[in-house]
Coordinates of C-alpha atoms and ligand atoms in Angstrom, one line a residue:
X26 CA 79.3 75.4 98.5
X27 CA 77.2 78.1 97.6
X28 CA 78.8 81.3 96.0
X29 CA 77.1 84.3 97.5
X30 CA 78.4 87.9 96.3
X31 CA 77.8 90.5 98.7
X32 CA 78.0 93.5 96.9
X33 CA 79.5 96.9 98.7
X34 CA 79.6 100.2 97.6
X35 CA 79.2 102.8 99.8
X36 CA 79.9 104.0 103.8
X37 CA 76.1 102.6 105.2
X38 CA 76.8 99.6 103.4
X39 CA 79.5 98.0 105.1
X40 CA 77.8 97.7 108.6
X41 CA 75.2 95.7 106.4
X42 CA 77.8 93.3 105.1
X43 CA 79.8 92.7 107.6
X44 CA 77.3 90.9 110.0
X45 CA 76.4 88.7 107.3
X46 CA 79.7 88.1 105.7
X47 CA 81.0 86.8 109.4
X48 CA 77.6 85.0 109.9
X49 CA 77.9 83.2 106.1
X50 CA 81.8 82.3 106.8
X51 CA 80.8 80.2 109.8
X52 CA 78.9 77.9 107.8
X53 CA 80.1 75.3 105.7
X54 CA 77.5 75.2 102.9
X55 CA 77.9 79.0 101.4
X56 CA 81.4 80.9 100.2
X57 CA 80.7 84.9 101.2
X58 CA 82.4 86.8 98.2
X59 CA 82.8 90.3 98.7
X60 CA 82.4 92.8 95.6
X61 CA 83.1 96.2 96.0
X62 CA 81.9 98.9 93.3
X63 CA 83.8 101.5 94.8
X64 CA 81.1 103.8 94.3
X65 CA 82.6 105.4 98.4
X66 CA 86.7 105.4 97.6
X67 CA 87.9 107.8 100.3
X68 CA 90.0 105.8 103.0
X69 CA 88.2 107.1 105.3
X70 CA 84.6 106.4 103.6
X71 CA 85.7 103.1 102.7
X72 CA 89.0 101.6 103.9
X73 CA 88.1 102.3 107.9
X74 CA 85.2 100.1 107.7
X75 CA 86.7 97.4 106.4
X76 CA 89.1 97.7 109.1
X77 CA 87.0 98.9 111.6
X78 CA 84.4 95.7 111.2
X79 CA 86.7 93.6 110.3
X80 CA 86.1 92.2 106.5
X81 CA 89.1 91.3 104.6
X82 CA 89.6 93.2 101.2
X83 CA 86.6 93.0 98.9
X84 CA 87.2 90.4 96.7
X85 CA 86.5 92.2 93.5
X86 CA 86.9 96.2 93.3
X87 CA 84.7 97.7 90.7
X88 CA 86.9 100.9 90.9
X89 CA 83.5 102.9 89.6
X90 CA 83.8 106.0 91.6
X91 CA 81.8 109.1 91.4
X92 CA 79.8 110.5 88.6
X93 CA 76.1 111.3 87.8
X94 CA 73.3 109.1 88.6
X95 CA 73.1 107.4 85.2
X96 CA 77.1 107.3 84.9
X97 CA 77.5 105.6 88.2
X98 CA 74.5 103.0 87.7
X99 CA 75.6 102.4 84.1
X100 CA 79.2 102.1 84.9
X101 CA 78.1 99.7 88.2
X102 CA 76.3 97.8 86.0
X103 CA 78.5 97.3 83.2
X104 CA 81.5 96.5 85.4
X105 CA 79.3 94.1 87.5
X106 CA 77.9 92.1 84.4
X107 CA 81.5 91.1 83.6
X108 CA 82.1 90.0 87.1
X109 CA 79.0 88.2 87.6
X110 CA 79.5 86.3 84.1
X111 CA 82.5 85.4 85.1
X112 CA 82.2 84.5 88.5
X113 CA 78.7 82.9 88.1
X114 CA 77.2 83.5 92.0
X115 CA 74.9 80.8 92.7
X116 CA 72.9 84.5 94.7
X117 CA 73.2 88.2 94.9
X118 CA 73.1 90.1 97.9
X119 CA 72.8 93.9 97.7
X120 CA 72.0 95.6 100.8
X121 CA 70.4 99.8 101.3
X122 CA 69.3 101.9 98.7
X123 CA 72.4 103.5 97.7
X124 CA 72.8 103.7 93.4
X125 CA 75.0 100.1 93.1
X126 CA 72.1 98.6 94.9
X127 CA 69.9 99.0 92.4
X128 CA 73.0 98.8 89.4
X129 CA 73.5 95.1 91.0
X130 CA 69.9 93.9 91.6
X131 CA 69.5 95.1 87.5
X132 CA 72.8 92.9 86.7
X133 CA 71.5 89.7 88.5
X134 CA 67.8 89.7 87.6
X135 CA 68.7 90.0 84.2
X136 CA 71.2 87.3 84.1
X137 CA 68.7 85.3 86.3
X138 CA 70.8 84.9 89.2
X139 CA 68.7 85.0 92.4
X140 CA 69.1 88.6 93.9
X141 CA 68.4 88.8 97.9
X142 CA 67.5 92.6 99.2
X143 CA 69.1 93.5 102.5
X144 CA 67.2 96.2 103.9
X145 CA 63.7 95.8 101.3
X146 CA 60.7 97.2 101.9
X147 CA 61.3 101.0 103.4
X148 CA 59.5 103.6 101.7
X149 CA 60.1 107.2 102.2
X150 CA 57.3 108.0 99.7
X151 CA 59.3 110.8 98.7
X152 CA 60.2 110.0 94.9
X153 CA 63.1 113.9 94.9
X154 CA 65.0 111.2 96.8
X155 CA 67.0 109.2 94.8
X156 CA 67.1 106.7 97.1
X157 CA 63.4 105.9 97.2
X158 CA 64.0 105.8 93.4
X159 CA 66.8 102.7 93.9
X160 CA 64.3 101.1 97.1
X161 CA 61.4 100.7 94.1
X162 CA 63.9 99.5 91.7
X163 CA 65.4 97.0 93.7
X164 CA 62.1 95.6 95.7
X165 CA 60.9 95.7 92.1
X166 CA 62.7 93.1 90.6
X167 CA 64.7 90.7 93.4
X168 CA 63.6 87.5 94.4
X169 CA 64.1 87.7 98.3
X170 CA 63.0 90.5 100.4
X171 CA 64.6 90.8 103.9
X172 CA 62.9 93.3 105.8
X173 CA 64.0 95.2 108.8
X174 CA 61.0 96.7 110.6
X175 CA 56.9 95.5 110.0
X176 CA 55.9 98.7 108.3
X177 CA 58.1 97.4 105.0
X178 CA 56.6 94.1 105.1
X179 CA 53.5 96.1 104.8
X180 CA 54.8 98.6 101.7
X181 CA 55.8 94.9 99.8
X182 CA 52.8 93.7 100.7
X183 CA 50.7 96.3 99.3
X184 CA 53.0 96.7 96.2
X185 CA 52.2 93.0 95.0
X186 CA 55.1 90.9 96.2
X187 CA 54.4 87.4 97.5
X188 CA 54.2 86.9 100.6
X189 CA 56.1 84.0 100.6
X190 CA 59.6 85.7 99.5
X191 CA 59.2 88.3 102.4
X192 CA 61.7 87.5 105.9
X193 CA 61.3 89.5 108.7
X194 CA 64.8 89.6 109.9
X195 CA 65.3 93.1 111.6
X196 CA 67.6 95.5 111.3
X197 CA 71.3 94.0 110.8
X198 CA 72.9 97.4 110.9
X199 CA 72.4 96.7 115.2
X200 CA 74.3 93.5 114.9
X201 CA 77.4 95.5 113.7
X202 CA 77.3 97.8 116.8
X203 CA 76.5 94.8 119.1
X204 CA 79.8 92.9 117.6
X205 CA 81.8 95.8 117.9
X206 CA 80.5 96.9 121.1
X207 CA 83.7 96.8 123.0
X208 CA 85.8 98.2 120.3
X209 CA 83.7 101.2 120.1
X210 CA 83.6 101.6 123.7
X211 CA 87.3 101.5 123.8
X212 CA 87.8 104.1 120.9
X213 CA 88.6 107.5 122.8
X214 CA 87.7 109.8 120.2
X215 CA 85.4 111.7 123.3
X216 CA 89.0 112.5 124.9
X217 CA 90.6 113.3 121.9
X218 CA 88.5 116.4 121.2
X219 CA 88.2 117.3 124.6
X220 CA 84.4 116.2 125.0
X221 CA 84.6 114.7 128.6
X222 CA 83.3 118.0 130.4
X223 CA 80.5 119.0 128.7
X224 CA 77.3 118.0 126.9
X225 CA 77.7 117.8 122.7
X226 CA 75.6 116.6 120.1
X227 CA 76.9 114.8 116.9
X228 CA 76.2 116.0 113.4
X229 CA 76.2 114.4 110.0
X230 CA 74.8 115.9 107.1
X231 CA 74.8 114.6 103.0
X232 CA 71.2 114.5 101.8
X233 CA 71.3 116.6 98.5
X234 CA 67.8 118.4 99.5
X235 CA 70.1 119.9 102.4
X236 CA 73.3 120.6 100.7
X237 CA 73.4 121.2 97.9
X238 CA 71.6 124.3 97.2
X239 CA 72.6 127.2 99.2
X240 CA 69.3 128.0 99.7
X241 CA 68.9 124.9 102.2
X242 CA 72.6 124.9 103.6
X243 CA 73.5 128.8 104.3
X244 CA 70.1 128.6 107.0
X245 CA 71.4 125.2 108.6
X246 CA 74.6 126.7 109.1
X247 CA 73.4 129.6 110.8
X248 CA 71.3 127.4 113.2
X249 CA 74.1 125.1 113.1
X250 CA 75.7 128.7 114.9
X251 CA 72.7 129.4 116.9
X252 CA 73.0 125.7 118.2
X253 CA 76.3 125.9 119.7
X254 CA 75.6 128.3 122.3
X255 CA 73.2 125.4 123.5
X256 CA 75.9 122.5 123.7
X257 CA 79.0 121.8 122.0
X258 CA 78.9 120.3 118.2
X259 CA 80.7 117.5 116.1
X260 CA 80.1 117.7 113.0
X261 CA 81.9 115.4 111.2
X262 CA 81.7 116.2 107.4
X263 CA 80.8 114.5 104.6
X264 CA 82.4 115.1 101.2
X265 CA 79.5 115.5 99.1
X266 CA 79.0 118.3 102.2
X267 CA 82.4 119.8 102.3
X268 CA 82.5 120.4 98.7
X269 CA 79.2 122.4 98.7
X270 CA 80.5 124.4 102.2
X271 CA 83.5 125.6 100.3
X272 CA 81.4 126.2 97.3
X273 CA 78.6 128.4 99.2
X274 CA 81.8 129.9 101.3
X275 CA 80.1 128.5 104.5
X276 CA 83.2 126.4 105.8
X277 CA 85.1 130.1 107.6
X278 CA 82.0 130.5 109.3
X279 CA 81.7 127.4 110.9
X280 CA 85.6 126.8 111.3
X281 CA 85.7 129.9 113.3
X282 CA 82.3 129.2 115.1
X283 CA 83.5 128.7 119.0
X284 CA 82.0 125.6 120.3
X285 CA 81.6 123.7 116.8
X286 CA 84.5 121.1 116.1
X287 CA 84.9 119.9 112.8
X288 CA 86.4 116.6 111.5
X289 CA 86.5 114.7 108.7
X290 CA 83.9 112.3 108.7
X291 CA 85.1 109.3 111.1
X292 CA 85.8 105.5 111.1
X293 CA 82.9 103.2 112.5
X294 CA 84.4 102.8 116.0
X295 CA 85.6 106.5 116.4
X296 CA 81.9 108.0 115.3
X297 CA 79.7 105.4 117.3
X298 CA 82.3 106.1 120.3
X299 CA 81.2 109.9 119.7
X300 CA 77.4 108.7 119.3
X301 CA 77.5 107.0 122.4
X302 CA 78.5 109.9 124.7
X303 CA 76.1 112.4 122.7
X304 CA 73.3 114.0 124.3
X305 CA 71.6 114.3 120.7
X306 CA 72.7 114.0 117.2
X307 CA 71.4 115.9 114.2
X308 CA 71.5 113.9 111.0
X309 CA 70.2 113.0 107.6
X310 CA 71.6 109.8 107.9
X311 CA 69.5 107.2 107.4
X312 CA 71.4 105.0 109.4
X313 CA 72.3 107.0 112.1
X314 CA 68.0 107.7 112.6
X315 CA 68.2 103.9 113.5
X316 CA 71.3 103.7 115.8
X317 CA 70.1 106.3 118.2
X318 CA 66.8 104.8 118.6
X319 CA 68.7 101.3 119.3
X320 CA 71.0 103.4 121.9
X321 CA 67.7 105.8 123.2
X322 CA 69.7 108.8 122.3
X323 CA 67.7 112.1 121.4
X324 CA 68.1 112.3 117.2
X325 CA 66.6 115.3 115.7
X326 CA 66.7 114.6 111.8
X327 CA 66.8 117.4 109.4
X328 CA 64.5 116.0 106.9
X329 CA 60.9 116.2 105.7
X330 CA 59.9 112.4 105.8
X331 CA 61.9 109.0 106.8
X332 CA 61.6 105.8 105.1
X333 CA 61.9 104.7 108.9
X334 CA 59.1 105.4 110.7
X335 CA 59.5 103.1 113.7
X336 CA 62.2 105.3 114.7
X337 CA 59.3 107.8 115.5
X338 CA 57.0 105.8 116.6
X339 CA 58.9 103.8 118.6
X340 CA 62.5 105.4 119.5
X341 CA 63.9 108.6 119.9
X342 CA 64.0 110.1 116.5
X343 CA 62.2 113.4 115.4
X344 CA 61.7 115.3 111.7
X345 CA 63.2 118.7 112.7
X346 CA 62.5 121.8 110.3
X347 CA 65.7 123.4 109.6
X348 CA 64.6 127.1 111.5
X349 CA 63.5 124.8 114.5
X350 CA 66.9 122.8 115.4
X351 CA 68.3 125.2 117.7
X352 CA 65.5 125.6 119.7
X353 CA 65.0 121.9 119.6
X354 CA 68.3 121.2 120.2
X355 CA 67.5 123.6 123.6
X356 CA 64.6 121.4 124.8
X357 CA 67.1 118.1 124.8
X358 CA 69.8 120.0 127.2
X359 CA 66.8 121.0 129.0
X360 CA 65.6 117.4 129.4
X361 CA 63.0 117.6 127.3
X362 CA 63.1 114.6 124.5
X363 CA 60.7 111.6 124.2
X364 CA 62.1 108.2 125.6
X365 CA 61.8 105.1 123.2
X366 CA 62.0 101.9 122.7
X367 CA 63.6 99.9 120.6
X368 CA 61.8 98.0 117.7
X369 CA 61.6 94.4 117.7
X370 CA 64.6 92.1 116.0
X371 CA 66.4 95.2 116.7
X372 CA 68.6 92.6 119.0
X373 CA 72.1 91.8 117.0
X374 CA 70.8 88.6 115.6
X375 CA 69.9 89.6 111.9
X376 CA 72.7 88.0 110.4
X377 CA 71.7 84.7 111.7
X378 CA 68.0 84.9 110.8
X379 CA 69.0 86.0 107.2
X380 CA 71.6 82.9 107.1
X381 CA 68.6 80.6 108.1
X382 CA 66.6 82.2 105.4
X383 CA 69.2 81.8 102.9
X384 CA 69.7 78.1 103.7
X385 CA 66.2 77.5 103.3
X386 CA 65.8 79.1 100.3
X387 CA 68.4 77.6 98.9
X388 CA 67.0 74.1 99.2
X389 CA 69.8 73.7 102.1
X390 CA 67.1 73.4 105.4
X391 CA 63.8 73.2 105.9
X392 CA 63.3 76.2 108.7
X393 CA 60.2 77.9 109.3
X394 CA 59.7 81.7 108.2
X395 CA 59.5 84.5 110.3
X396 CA 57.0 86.1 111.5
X397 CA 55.2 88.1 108.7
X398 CA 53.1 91.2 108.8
X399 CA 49.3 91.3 107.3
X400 CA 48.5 93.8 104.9
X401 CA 46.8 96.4 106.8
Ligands
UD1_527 C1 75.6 108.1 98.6 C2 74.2 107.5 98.4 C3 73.3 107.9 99.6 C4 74.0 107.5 100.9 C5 75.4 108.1 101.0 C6 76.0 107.6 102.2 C7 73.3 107.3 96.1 C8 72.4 107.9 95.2 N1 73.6 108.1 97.2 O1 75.4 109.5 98.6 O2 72.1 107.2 99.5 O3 73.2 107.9 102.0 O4 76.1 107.7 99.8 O5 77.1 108.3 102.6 O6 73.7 106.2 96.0 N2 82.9 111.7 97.3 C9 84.2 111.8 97.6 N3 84.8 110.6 98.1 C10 84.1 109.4 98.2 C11 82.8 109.4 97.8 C12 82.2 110.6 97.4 O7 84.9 112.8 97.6 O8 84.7 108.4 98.7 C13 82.2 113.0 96.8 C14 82.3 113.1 95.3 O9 82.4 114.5 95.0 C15 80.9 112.7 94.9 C16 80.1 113.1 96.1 O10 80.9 113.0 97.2 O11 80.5 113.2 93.7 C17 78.8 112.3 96.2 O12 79.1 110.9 96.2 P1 77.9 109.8 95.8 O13 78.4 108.5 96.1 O14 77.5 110.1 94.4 O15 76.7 110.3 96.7 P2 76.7 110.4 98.3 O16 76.2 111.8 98.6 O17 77.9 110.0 98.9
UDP528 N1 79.1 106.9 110.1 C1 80.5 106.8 110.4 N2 81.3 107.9 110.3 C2 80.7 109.1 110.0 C3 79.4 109.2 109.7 C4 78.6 108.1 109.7 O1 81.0 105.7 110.6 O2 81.5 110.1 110.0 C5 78.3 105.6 110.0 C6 77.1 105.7 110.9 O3 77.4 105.2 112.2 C7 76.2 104.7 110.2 C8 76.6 104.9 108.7 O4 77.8 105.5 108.7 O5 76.5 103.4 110.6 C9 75.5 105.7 108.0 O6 76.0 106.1 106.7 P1 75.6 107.4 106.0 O7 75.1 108.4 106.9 O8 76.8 107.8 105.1 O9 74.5 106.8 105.0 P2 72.9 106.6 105.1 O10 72.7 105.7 106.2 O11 72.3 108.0 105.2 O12 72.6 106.0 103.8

């Protein structure tokens, strides 16, 4: 059997790992371990997804927590090392952009384990974020690139990586939703906040170029107030985005705002429940950019570039400058958003299209490849 660690650290990781763990469990040639670096430790950034999606416990619990940039990927990789020496994983698999990615992909390539990157390939070009920073790092140094959309088949491409370690698998964060599809559906988190009567929009908000300076927050909170006498908000908050609300005093104004609820950000089933009945959301998410598009729902994201760009081109996503949201937010009520579509391998099946890859690479199959994207 082939050990395979899937390593998890944060909340959009676990809707990347828990397609595939399922997917590498029904074989009988790999054992799925699950590491967790515990880089997200809230119950409710962490715990709920395992519950919600299903995964038992992680396996390993890295316990690293929070801490600077260089604390968290030092401590990752330092508490990794001892796992992986241990452990010996015949493969890596680190999935996103998030700091353990990068801490992880570091640990294996040095200890020349094969590292497989869930999710390679998108490029923000924007090197303030410091997930671009981890994307580079990562596509930099693994051995197996599967990519979710054709434009970062193209950005690996063009950054020297052989063809031949590129998959095209599509975007695996849709095979979650699809497998929890009726779950979500049955969540009634729409009925719990009184949302049945009128139009709402969900928002979620963490990106440090919008929170943490109160030069970028205290104007998104007033159009967050502006907004709500357009449609009703969610806004389900973030830590990283709660902190810096109590810190700027922001959180009164937008407790006492009429027509803005807020929560504390929700479980898998209870947020995509909310997502589903939205007439828009307004994010940063990165994740979230590619759900709506799969679900044609009008996202208007708060940022100045997106390492996914087919949720432009193709689905219903928009780059929305802070002073514009409420009137944008306006236009949607008024009926006024772009349809989409959604991107191709968008379609649930990601899991099984990076299982085949793995068997094949492993010297397990001889499949073909999928479909790869010329350099432009
Ligand atoms: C991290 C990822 C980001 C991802 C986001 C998803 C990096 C560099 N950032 O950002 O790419 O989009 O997760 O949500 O890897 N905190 C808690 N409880 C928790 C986790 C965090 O209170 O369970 C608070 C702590 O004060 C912490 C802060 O949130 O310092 C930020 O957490 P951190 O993991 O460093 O970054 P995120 O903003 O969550
Ligand atoms: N999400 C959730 N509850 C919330 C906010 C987000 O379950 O309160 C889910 C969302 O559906 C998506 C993922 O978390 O699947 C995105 O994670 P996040 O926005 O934290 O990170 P990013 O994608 O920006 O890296």
């Amino acid at each position: 059997m082939l050990k395979v660690h899937l390593i998890a650290a944060a909340r959009p990781n676990f809707m990347k790992v828990a397609p595939l763990y399922r997917a590498l469990c029904h074989t009988d040639w790999a054992a799925p371990v699950i590491v967790h670096t515990g880089q997200h430790y809230d119950a409710n950034m962490s715990d709920a997804f395992f519950r919600d999606l299903q995964m038992p416990p992680p396996a390993f619990h890295l316990e690293v927590g929070s801490g600077s940039h260089a604390e968290q990927l030092g401590g990752v990789m330092v508490a990794y090392e001892k796992v992986a020496l241990s452990e010996r994983p015949d493969w890596i698999i680190v999935v996103g952009d998030v700091n353990s990615t990068a801490a992880c992909a570091l640990v294996g390539a040095k200890l020349g384990i094969p590292v497989i990157h869930l999710e390679a390939g998108l490029r923000s070009g924007d090197r303030r974020m410091p997930e671009e920073i981890n994307r580079l790092v990562t596509d930099a140094i693994c051995d197996v690139y599967w990519t979710p959309s054709p434009d970062a088949d193209v950005h690996l491409l063009r950054e020297g990586v052989d063809a031949a370690k590129i998959d095209f698998v599509g975007n695996i964060m849709i095979d979650s939703y699809e497998m929890m599809r009726e779950a979500i559906a049955a969540e009634r988190t729409r009925e719990a906040l009184g949302l049945l009567d009128s139009p709402y929009a969900v928002v979620t908000l963490h990106r440090p170029s919008n929170v943490d300076s109160e030069a970028a927050l205290r104007p998104l909170v007033n159009q967050l107030l502006a907004s709500a006498a357009h449609l009703k908000l969610v806004f389900a908050v973030h830590p990283r985005t709660r902190k810096r609300l109590e810190d700027f005093g922001l959180s009164g104004m937008l407790e006492a705002a009429p027509g803005i609820i807020l929560t504390a950000p929700l479980g898998y089933l209870q947020f995509m429940n909310l997502v589903c009945g939205a007439a828009a959301v307004v994010t940063d998410s990165g994740g979230v950019q590619e759900e709506t598009t799969y679900l044609g729902i009008p996202c208007l994201t708060l940022r100045e570039n997106t390492e996914r760009p087919v949720t432009i081109s193709q689905g219903t996503n928009r780059l929305v400058p802070t002073p514009a949201l409420a009137a944008h937010l306006a236009s949607v009520v008024e009926g006024r958003w772009p349809k989409g579509t959604r991107p191709v391998l968008w379609d649930g099946h990601a899991a099984e299209r990076c299982v085949a890859s793995l068997r094949r690479r492993a010297g397990l199959a001889r499949t073909t490849g999928h479909r790869r994207v010329a350099l432009a």
